[in-house]
Amino acid sequence: MAADKARLYMEQSLPELQELKKKKIFTEKEISDVIKKRNQFELRVNASGCNAQDYIRYLEFEINLDQLRKKRVKRLGVKLNRNAGSGQRRIFFIMDRATQKFYGDQALWMQYIEYARKEKAGKILNKALMNVLRLHPTESQFWIFAASCAIEDNMDITEGRSYLQRGLRFNKASRVLWVEYAKLEMVFVAKVLARRALLGIDGPTVDEYGAGEEDGDGNIRLPQISAEDIDPSLKKDHSLDTAALEDVEANPALNGAVALAIFDSAVREIPDDVKFAEDFFSVFAQFGHLRCGVKILEHVIAYSQEIAPTAPQTLSMCVRLPLLGADPTEPIFPSRLRAAISGMAEAVKIARAKAPLYASFVKSMVCIATLQEVDSDIRKITTSMALKYFRQAEEQGEITPEIYLYFAELCEKSNINGVDIKGTLERGVSKYPNHDRLQVLASRSRSPKGAI
């Protein structure tokens, strides 16, 4: 039975191979090798003892063969008939057989839909997504992938939102789905406000810390190029047009109401989890320039303070808040930096576990200190704060490998005097001997120049 099936599939591929030989894309020996290899794979995948890995190896062979065929066709400048150019069709045929036989194998399904997306095979991708979501409705990764395809490929935020909402019906306790849903809504708000910038609707706004600043749209800071240069989808996603013309103040969605509702629903499903709240905070922090950004971040902090006021995640969010959405080159930045430093001094006094707090703060300081455009006084202050809390973390035994890495980054990108880089990294290696990155940095510091 297996041999009969293998023979049938091999016969179906002969016209393609004959054309490739005729057009001298492959030599006679190469064609013979391909036939031999395909026959081995077909016998294997049609045998009773076949497993998913057999199909994966078969697909790897066919994908590599198709890439080689395309390169040679392009180099030789020949034109193939439809049968000879059917490498992609053959790959999809094998993938379809594989997923029908091993419909429970998620790796196979992911390879299928990723390949279809890469090859821009829209109909096949939609069919594969429909099948995998029907078979694996409780797997969050497939709902997220489907939403990503809708938003990034089809420029359809409404469809992407629908996928995530349907996914949450099956997976109410999925952390990643809740966070991705909130991120989608924030992306929507950001795109609408960027569209308003292109239309010239909004004017300048005032920074809540007291300094007037000109933004292209009054909500999200834009470079001196159009928003369409940053995100070409703005030209294609016409669903943004109507929302862009609405009054921001009168539209709850553009003021963060939807994102807040998602967060509140999420924490009702997964209550009393400050790490979950921090995941939302990290997403919302990416939209710190939006008009509604600070309000949403403060809402997350208020919830975290209610359930875990002394948790390092809660305190870290409080410390980070003044710096979010802040431009280190703006006149208002020093006051924000002072607020963050003051907040850190208070946070370390009450934190239950200090290591995550130290790591977060040192990372923030290093990020600012290593910016080329930052003022020298700001660089001096942030460098000093990074070193202070690095040493404090080490002295208190609250050090982590990540903090050592932030220290190394600071030393690499800044000129710091009086710091024993080599000795510090050696201490890090002695504490974490199995950390590969630390091992590499310590080894480089032992060079004659002591360079990291």
Short mmCIF file of C-alpha atoms in Angstrom, two decimals:
data_model
loop_
_atom_site.label_atom_id
_atom_site.label_comp_id
_atom_site.label_asym_id
_atom_site.label_seq_id
_atom_site.Cartn_x
_atom_site.Cartn_y
_atom_site.Cartn_z
CA MET A 1 0.00 0.00 0.00
CA ALA A 2 2.77 2.45 0.95
CA ALA A 3 4.70 1.58 -2.22
CA ASP A 4 1.60 2.12 -4.39
CA LYS A 5 0.97 5.56 -2.90
CA ALA A 6 4.63 6.50 -3.23
CA ARG A 7 4.61 5.41 -6.90
CA LEU A 8 1.48 7.46 -7.57
CA TYR A 9 2.93 10.64 -6.08
CA MET A 10 6.24 10.09 -7.89
CA GLU A 11 4.46 9.74 -11.24
CA GLN A 12 2.66 13.01 -10.61
CA SER A 13 5.99 14.81 -10.20
CA LEU A 14 7.60 13.46 -13.40
CA PRO A 15 6.35 16.20 -15.81
CA GLU A 16 7.89 18.83 -13.54
CA LEU A 17 11.26 17.05 -13.40
CA GLN A 18 11.32 16.44 -17.16
CA GLU A 19 10.78 20.14 -17.81
CA LEU A 20 13.55 21.09 -15.37
CA LYS A 21 15.89 18.70 -17.15
CA LYS A 22 14.85 19.95 -20.60
CA LYS A 23 15.46 23.59 -19.68
CA LYS A 24 18.79 22.59 -18.07
CA ILE A 25 17.81 23.90 -14.67
CA PHE A 26 19.06 20.64 -13.18
CA THR A 27 21.46 18.09 -14.66
CA GLU A 28 20.48 14.52 -15.37
CA LYS A 29 22.37 13.35 -12.28
CA GLU A 30 20.65 15.95 -10.11
CA ILE A 31 17.25 14.87 -11.41
CA SER A 32 18.14 11.25 -10.63
CA ASP A 33 19.16 12.25 -7.10
CA VAL A 34 15.91 14.17 -6.60
CA ILE A 35 13.85 11.19 -7.76
CA LYS A 36 15.76 8.86 -5.45
CA LYS A 37 15.38 11.21 -2.48
CA ARG A 38 11.68 11.83 -3.08
CA ASN A 39 11.02 8.14 -3.41
CA GLN A 40 12.70 7.51 -0.06
CA PHE A 41 10.63 10.22 1.60
CA GLU A 42 7.37 9.02 0.02
CA LEU A 43 7.98 5.46 1.11
CA ARG A 44 8.71 6.68 4.61
CA VAL A 45 5.71 9.02 5.04
CA ASN A 46 3.30 6.45 3.60
CA ALA A 47 4.55 3.67 5.85
CA SER A 48 2.59 2.66 8.94
CA GLY A 49 5.41 3.72 11.29
CA CYS A 50 5.58 7.27 9.95
CA ASN A 51 5.83 10.20 12.39
CA ALA A 52 5.63 14.00 12.12
CA GLN A 53 9.41 14.37 11.95
CA ASP A 54 9.44 12.37 8.70
CA TYR A 55 7.15 14.97 7.13
CA ILE A 56 9.22 17.83 8.54
CA ARG A 57 12.41 16.41 6.98
CA TYR A 58 10.57 15.87 3.70
CA LEU A 59 9.37 19.47 3.74
CA GLU A 60 12.85 20.80 4.50
CA PHE A 61 14.15 18.95 1.44
CA GLU A 62 11.39 20.24 -0.84
CA ILE A 63 11.67 23.83 0.41
CA ASN A 64 15.44 23.85 -0.16
CA LEU A 65 14.97 22.29 -3.60
CA ASP A 66 12.39 24.91 -4.56
CA GLN A 67 14.68 27.73 -3.42
CA LEU A 68 17.51 26.29 -5.54
CA ARG A 69 15.18 26.00 -8.53
CA LYS A 70 14.11 29.63 -8.21
CA LYS A 71 17.72 30.85 -8.00
CA ARG A 72 18.75 28.92 -11.09
CA VAL A 73 15.70 30.03 -13.06
CA LYS A 74 16.50 33.64 -12.22
CA ARG A 75 20.20 33.26 -13.05
CA LEU A 76 19.56 31.49 -16.37
CA GLY A 77 16.63 33.70 -17.31
CA VAL A 78 14.48 30.84 -18.53
CA LYS A 79 10.72 30.60 -18.46
CA LEU A 80 9.12 27.41 -17.17
CA ASN A 81 5.68 26.09 -17.92
CA ARG A 82 3.13 25.82 -15.17
CA ASN A 83 3.96 22.22 -14.23
CA ALA A 84 7.67 22.88 -13.86
CA GLY A 85 7.04 25.86 -11.65
CA SER A 86 4.84 23.96 -9.24
CA GLY A 87 7.39 23.52 -6.44
CA GLN A 88 5.32 25.67 -4.12
CA ARG A 89 2.17 23.73 -4.98
CA ARG A 90 3.96 20.46 -4.19
CA ILE A 91 5.12 21.82 -0.82
CA PHE A 92 1.59 22.83 0.10
CA PHE A 93 0.34 19.40 -0.98
CA ILE A 94 2.82 17.71 1.37
CA MET A 95 1.94 20.10 4.20
CA ASP A 96 -1.74 19.40 3.70
CA ARG A 97 -1.13 15.64 3.89
CA ALA A 98 1.04 16.09 6.97
CA THR A 99 -1.49 18.17 8.90
CA GLN A 100 -4.34 15.84 7.99
CA LYS A 101 -2.41 12.86 9.30
CA PHE A 102 -0.89 14.56 12.35
CA TYR A 103 -3.55 17.16 13.07
CA GLY A 104 -2.52 17.32 16.73
CA ASP A 105 1.08 18.34 15.97
CA GLN A 106 1.26 22.09 16.55
CA ALA A 107 4.78 22.44 15.10
CA LEU A 108 3.56 21.09 11.77
CA TRP A 109 0.63 23.50 11.72
CA MET A 110 2.87 26.43 12.58
CA GLN A 111 5.29 25.51 9.79
CA TYR A 112 2.34 25.30 7.40
CA ILE A 113 0.82 28.68 8.19
CA GLU A 114 4.18 30.45 8.44
CA TYR A 115 5.22 29.15 5.03
CA ALA A 116 1.87 30.11 3.49
CA ARG A 117 2.24 33.60 4.92
CA LYS A 118 5.81 33.93 3.70
CA GLU A 119 4.79 32.87 0.19
CA LYS A 120 1.80 35.26 0.28
CA ALA A 121 -0.60 32.40 -0.50
CA GLY A 122 -3.65 34.12 0.93
CA LYS A 123 -6.31 31.53 0.14
CA ILE A 124 -4.22 28.65 1.45
CA LEU A 125 -3.28 30.63 4.55
CA ASN A 126 -6.91 31.43 5.34
CA LYS A 127 -7.92 27.80 4.87
CA ALA A 128 -5.05 26.58 7.07
CA LEU A 129 -5.89 29.12 9.79
CA MET A 130 -9.54 28.14 9.73
CA ASN A 131 -8.61 24.46 10.15
CA VAL A 132 -6.02 24.96 12.88
CA LEU A 133 -8.30 27.24 14.91
CA ARG A 134 -11.09 24.69 14.62
CA LEU A 135 -8.80 21.87 15.76
CA HIS A 136 -6.83 23.81 18.40
CA PRO A 137 -9.14 26.51 19.77
CA THR A 138 -7.38 26.55 23.16
CA GLU A 139 -3.93 27.31 21.73
CA SER A 140 -3.31 31.04 22.10
CA GLN A 141 -0.41 31.12 19.63
CA PHE A 142 -2.71 30.39 16.67
CA TRP A 143 -5.21 33.12 17.57
CA ILE A 144 -2.35 35.60 17.91
CA PHE A 145 -0.85 34.51 14.60
CA ALA A 146 -4.22 34.90 12.87
CA ALA A 147 -4.65 38.38 14.34
CA SER A 148 -1.13 39.30 13.26
CA CYS A 149 -1.87 38.20 9.68
CA ALA A 150 -5.08 40.23 9.63
CA ILE A 151 -3.42 43.39 10.91
CA GLU A 152 -0.02 43.26 9.23
CA ASP A 153 -0.92 41.58 5.93
CA ASN A 154 -4.53 42.62 5.34
CA MET A 155 -4.36 45.98 7.16
CA ASP A 156 -7.58 45.04 8.92
CA ILE A 157 -7.57 45.88 12.62
CA THR A 158 -11.25 44.94 12.93
CA GLU A 159 -10.53 41.39 11.77
CA GLY A 160 -7.51 41.16 14.06
CA ARG A 161 -9.62 42.31 17.00
CA SER A 162 -12.23 39.68 16.13
CA TYR A 163 -9.64 36.88 16.23
CA LEU A 164 -8.39 37.91 19.66
CA GLN A 165 -11.91 38.27 21.04
CA ARG A 166 -12.85 34.81 19.78
CA GLY A 167 -9.61 33.43 21.17
CA LEU A 168 -10.44 34.82 24.59
CA ARG A 169 -13.79 33.06 24.59
CA PHE A 170 -11.90 29.77 24.54
CA ASN A 171 -8.95 30.93 26.64
CA LYS A 172 -10.14 33.29 29.35
CA ALA A 173 -7.10 32.47 31.48
CA SER A 174 -4.56 33.10 28.72
CA ARG A 175 -2.22 35.84 29.87
CA VAL A 176 -0.63 36.36 26.48
CA LEU A 177 -3.99 36.73 24.71
CA TRP A 178 -5.18 39.40 27.15
CA VAL A 179 -1.93 41.34 26.80
CA GLU A 180 -1.93 41.08 22.99
CA TYR A 181 -5.54 42.27 22.88
CA ALA A 182 -4.64 45.33 24.95
CA LYS A 183 -1.65 45.99 22.71
CA LEU A 184 -3.84 45.84 19.59
CA GLU A 185 -6.19 48.48 21.00
CA MET A 186 -3.28 50.76 21.87
CA VAL A 187 -1.85 50.32 18.38
CA PHE A 188 -5.24 51.30 16.99
CA VAL A 189 -5.31 54.48 19.07
CA ALA A 190 -1.75 55.34 18.05
CA LYS A 191 -2.57 54.87 14.37
CA VAL A 192 -5.71 56.97 14.59
CA LEU A 193 -3.79 59.78 16.25
CA ALA A 194 -1.04 59.50 13.65
CA ARG A 195 -3.69 59.81 10.95
CA ARG A 196 -4.99 62.95 12.68
CA ALA A 197 -1.45 64.32 12.51
CA LEU A 198 -1.39 63.78 8.75
CA LEU A 199 -4.71 65.59 8.46
CA GLY A 200 -3.43 68.47 10.59
CA ILE A 201 -6.33 68.20 13.03
CA ASP A 202 -4.52 68.39 16.36
CA GLY A 203 -2.35 71.16 17.73
CA PRO A 204 0.35 71.34 20.43
CA THR A 205 -0.23 69.90 23.88
CA VAL A 206 1.26 70.63 27.28
CA ASP A 207 3.40 68.04 29.01
CA GLU A 208 1.80 67.05 32.31
CA TYR A 209 5.08 67.77 34.07
CA GLY A 210 4.75 71.41 33.16
CA ALA A 211 6.57 72.10 29.90
CA GLY A 212 4.87 73.04 26.68
CA GLU A 213 5.98 70.84 23.81
CA GLU A 214 5.05 70.63 20.17
CA ASP A 215 3.89 67.21 18.97
CA GLY A 216 2.87 66.54 15.42
CA ASP A 217 -0.52 65.31 16.56
CA GLY A 218 -0.79 66.45 20.14
CA ASN A 219 -0.65 62.87 21.33
CA ILE A 220 2.22 60.90 19.88
CA ARG A 221 5.68 62.29 19.18
CA LEU A 222 6.65 61.99 15.53
CA PRO A 223 9.95 62.56 13.68
CA GLN A 224 10.31 65.16 10.98
CA ILE A 225 8.87 62.78 8.38
CA SER A 226 5.32 61.78 7.71
CA ALA A 227 3.69 59.05 9.75
CA GLU A 228 3.22 57.09 6.54
CA ASP A 229 6.99 56.89 6.18
CA ILE A 230 7.11 55.28 9.62
CA ASP A 231 4.16 52.96 9.09
CA PRO A 232 3.17 52.39 5.44
CA SER A 233 -0.02 50.67 6.57
CA LEU A 234 -1.44 54.10 7.41
CA LYS A 235 -1.91 54.67 3.68
CA LYS A 236 -3.77 51.39 3.23
CA ASP A 237 -5.86 50.99 6.35
CA HIS A 238 -8.87 53.13 5.46
CA SER A 239 -10.71 51.93 8.57
CA LEU A 240 -8.74 54.62 10.39
CA ASP A 241 -10.20 57.49 8.39
CA THR A 242 -13.57 57.73 10.14
CA ALA A 243 -12.09 57.38 13.61
CA ALA A 244 -9.46 60.01 12.83
CA LEU A 245 -12.14 62.60 12.12
CA GLU A 246 -13.94 62.07 15.42
CA ASP A 247 -13.49 64.31 18.45
CA VAL A 248 -10.78 62.77 20.62
CA GLU A 249 -12.25 64.14 23.83
CA ALA A 250 -15.69 62.71 23.05
CA ASN A 251 -14.44 59.31 21.88
CA PRO A 252 -13.80 56.97 24.85
CA ALA A 253 -11.81 54.53 22.70
CA LEU A 254 -9.29 57.24 21.77
CA ASN A 255 -8.96 58.13 25.45
CA GLY A 256 -7.95 54.63 26.46
CA ALA A 257 -11.32 53.38 27.69
CA VAL A 258 -11.11 50.14 25.70
CA ALA A 259 -7.60 49.35 26.91
CA LEU A 260 -8.69 50.02 30.50
CA ALA A 261 -11.72 47.77 30.07
CA ILE A 262 -9.51 45.00 28.73
CA PHE A 263 -7.15 45.33 31.67
CA ASP A 264 -10.02 45.29 34.18
CA SER A 265 -11.56 42.20 32.53
CA ALA A 266 -8.18 40.46 32.45
CA VAL A 267 -7.45 40.96 36.14
CA ARG A 268 -10.92 39.70 37.01
CA GLU A 269 -10.13 36.48 35.17
CA ILE A 270 -6.59 36.27 36.60
CA PRO A 271 -6.83 38.12 39.94
CA ASP A 272 -4.18 39.14 42.45
CA ASP A 273 -1.23 38.62 40.10
CA VAL A 274 1.11 41.59 40.12
CA LYS A 275 3.35 40.00 37.48
CA PHE A 276 0.36 39.90 35.13
CA ALA A 277 -0.28 43.58 35.82
CA GLU A 278 3.38 44.32 35.09
CA ASP A 279 3.03 42.61 31.69
CA PHE A 280 0.24 45.07 30.85
CA PHE A 281 2.33 47.95 32.17
CA SER A 282 5.21 46.98 29.87
CA VAL A 283 2.87 47.06 26.86
CA PHE A 284 1.22 50.34 27.81
CA ALA A 285 4.64 51.87 28.48
CA GLN A 286 5.36 51.63 24.75
CA PHE A 287 2.61 54.20 24.20
CA GLY A 288 3.74 56.71 26.79
CA HIS A 289 3.43 59.61 24.30
CA LEU A 290 -0.27 59.11 23.79
CA ARG A 291 -2.67 61.50 25.44
CA CYS A 292 -4.22 58.63 27.40
CA GLY A 293 -0.93 56.88 28.17
CA VAL A 294 -0.26 58.21 31.66
CA LYS A 295 -3.87 57.67 32.75
CA ILE A 296 -3.73 54.01 31.73
CA LEU A 297 -0.35 53.45 33.37
CA GLU A 298 -1.54 55.06 36.61
CA HIS A 299 -4.60 52.78 36.56
CA VAL A 300 -2.35 49.70 36.34
CA ILE A 301 -0.18 51.03 39.18
CA ALA A 302 -3.23 51.72 41.35
CA TYR A 303 -4.39 48.14 40.91
CA SER A 304 -0.91 46.79 41.67
CA GLN A 305 -0.64 48.92 44.81
CA GLU A 306 -3.98 47.55 45.94
CA ILE A 307 -3.00 43.87 45.60
CA ALA A 308 0.76 44.00 46.33
CA PRO A 309 1.96 47.42 47.54
CA THR A 310 5.47 46.28 48.49
CA ALA A 311 6.10 43.88 45.59
CA PRO A 312 9.16 44.80 43.52
CA GLN A 313 7.04 44.84 40.35
CA THR A 314 4.70 47.46 41.83
CA LEU A 315 7.53 49.62 43.10
CA SER A 316 9.40 49.29 39.81
CA MET A 317 6.35 50.52 37.90
CA CYS A 318 6.09 53.54 40.20
CA VAL A 319 9.76 54.38 39.68
CA ARG A 320 9.58 53.97 35.91
CA LEU A 321 6.44 56.05 35.41
CA PRO A 322 8.03 59.56 35.34
CA LEU A 323 10.51 58.47 32.65
CA LEU A 324 7.99 56.90 30.28
CA GLY A 325 7.43 58.93 27.16
CA ALA A 326 10.13 61.37 28.22
CA ASP A 327 12.70 62.68 25.76
CA PRO A 328 16.11 63.11 27.49
CA THR A 329 16.82 66.12 25.27
CA GLU A 330 13.71 68.04 26.43
CA PRO A 331 14.01 70.78 29.11
CA ILE A 332 11.41 68.98 31.25
CA PHE A 333 13.49 65.79 31.50
CA PRO A 334 15.60 66.74 34.56
CA SER A 335 12.47 67.11 36.68
CA ARG A 336 11.25 63.70 35.52
CA LEU A 337 14.63 62.18 36.29
CA ARG A 338 14.57 63.69 39.79
CA ALA A 339 11.14 62.16 40.36
CA ALA A 340 12.40 58.74 39.28
CA ILE A 341 15.52 58.94 41.47
CA SER A 342 13.48 60.09 44.45
CA GLY A 343 10.98 57.30 43.87
CA MET A 344 13.77 54.74 43.74
CA ALA A 345 15.20 55.92 47.06
CA GLU A 346 11.81 55.40 48.71
CA ALA A 347 11.12 52.12 46.93
CA VAL A 348 14.27 50.33 48.14
CA LYS A 349 13.26 51.05 51.74
CA ILE A 350 10.02 49.09 51.53
CA ALA A 351 10.60 46.51 48.78
CA ARG A 352 10.11 42.87 49.80
CA ALA A 353 12.63 41.62 47.24
CA LYS A 354 15.03 44.20 45.88
CA ALA A 355 16.78 42.36 43.01
CA PRO A 356 14.05 42.99 40.35
CA LEU A 357 13.81 46.61 41.47
CA TYR A 358 17.57 47.12 41.19
CA ALA A 359 17.64 45.44 37.77
CA SER A 360 14.84 47.61 36.40
CA PHE A 361 16.30 50.88 37.69
CA VAL A 362 19.89 50.15 36.64
CA LYS A 363 18.64 49.23 33.17
CA SER A 364 16.74 52.54 32.89
CA MET A 365 19.75 54.55 33.96
CA VAL A 366 22.10 52.72 31.60
CA CYS A 367 19.71 53.23 28.67
CA ILE A 368 19.71 56.99 29.27
CA ALA A 369 23.43 57.28 30.04
CA THR A 370 24.43 55.53 26.82
CA LEU A 371 22.36 57.74 24.51
CA GLN A 372 24.64 59.82 22.28
CA GLU A 373 22.37 62.87 22.22
CA VAL A 374 21.90 63.11 25.98
CA ASP A 375 23.26 66.13 27.85
CA SER A 376 26.57 65.61 29.67
CA ASP A 377 25.05 66.51 33.05
CA ILE A 378 22.22 64.02 32.53
CA ARG A 379 24.74 61.38 31.48
CA LYS A 380 26.81 62.04 34.58
CA ILE A 381 23.81 61.75 36.91
CA THR A 382 22.40 58.58 35.33
CA THR A 383 25.83 56.94 35.25
CA SER A 384 26.30 57.77 38.91
CA MET A 385 22.88 56.35 39.80
CA ALA A 386 23.49 53.17 37.80
CA LEU A 387 26.80 52.56 39.58
CA LYS A 388 25.35 53.42 42.98
CA TYR A 389 22.52 50.92 42.80
CA PHE A 390 24.71 48.33 41.09
CA ARG A 391 27.09 48.43 44.05
CA GLN A 392 24.18 48.46 46.49
CA ALA A 393 22.67 45.39 44.85
CA GLU A 394 25.99 43.57 45.00
CA GLU A 395 26.61 44.51 48.65
CA GLN A 396 23.13 43.37 49.71
CA GLY A 397 23.29 40.10 47.80
CA GLU A 398 20.41 41.23 45.57
CA ILE A 399 22.47 41.00 42.38
CA THR A 400 21.39 39.16 39.22
CA PRO A 401 23.25 38.25 36.02
CA GLU A 402 21.25 40.89 34.17
CA ILE A 403 22.53 43.62 36.48
CA TYR A 404 26.11 42.56 35.75
CA LEU A 405 25.31 42.75 32.04
CA TYR A 406 23.88 46.28 32.42
CA PHE A 407 27.05 47.25 34.27
CA ALA A 408 29.17 45.86 31.43
CA GLU A 409 27.11 47.75 28.85
CA LEU A 410 27.59 50.99 30.77
CA CYS A 411 31.36 50.46 30.97
CA GLU A 412 31.55 49.58 27.28
CA LYS A 413 29.68 52.65 26.04
CA SER A 414 30.80 55.25 28.59
CA ASN A 415 34.16 56.48 29.82
CA ILE A 416 34.14 55.63 33.52
CA ASN A 417 37.16 56.18 35.72
CA GLY A 418 38.00 54.30 38.89
CA VAL A 419 35.91 51.23 38.13
CA ASP A 420 37.42 47.75 38.32
CA ILE A 421 35.67 46.25 35.32
CA LYS A 422 37.69 43.05 35.26
CA GLY A 423 37.31 42.37 38.99
CA THR A 424 33.59 43.11 38.91
CA LEU A 425 32.92 40.74 36.03
CA GLU A 426 35.07 38.07 37.69
CA ARG A 427 32.84 38.34 40.75
CA GLY A 428 29.84 37.97 38.50
CA VAL A 429 31.26 34.81 36.94
CA SER A 430 32.03 33.37 40.37
CA LYS A 431 28.39 33.94 41.39
CA TYR A 432 26.92 32.69 38.11
CA PRO A 433 29.49 30.29 36.60
CA ASN A 434 27.00 28.86 34.09
CA HIS A 435 25.99 32.20 32.56
CA ASP A 436 27.47 32.17 29.04
CA ARG A 437 27.25 35.89 28.34
CA LEU A 438 28.97 36.78 31.61
CA GLN A 439 31.69 34.26 30.85
CA VAL A 440 32.33 35.90 27.47
CA LEU A 441 32.46 39.43 28.89
CA ALA A 442 34.79 38.39 31.72
CA SER A 443 37.08 36.67 29.23
CA ARG A 444 37.23 39.80 27.06
CA SER A 445 37.99 41.97 30.10
CA ARG A 446 41.10 39.85 30.72
CA SER A 447 42.62 40.97 27.42
CA PRO A 448 45.65 43.33 27.64
CA LYS A 449 43.50 46.40 26.94
CA GLY A 450 40.74 45.23 29.27
CA ALA A 451 38.12 45.91 26.61
CA ILE A 452 34.64 44.45 27.04
#
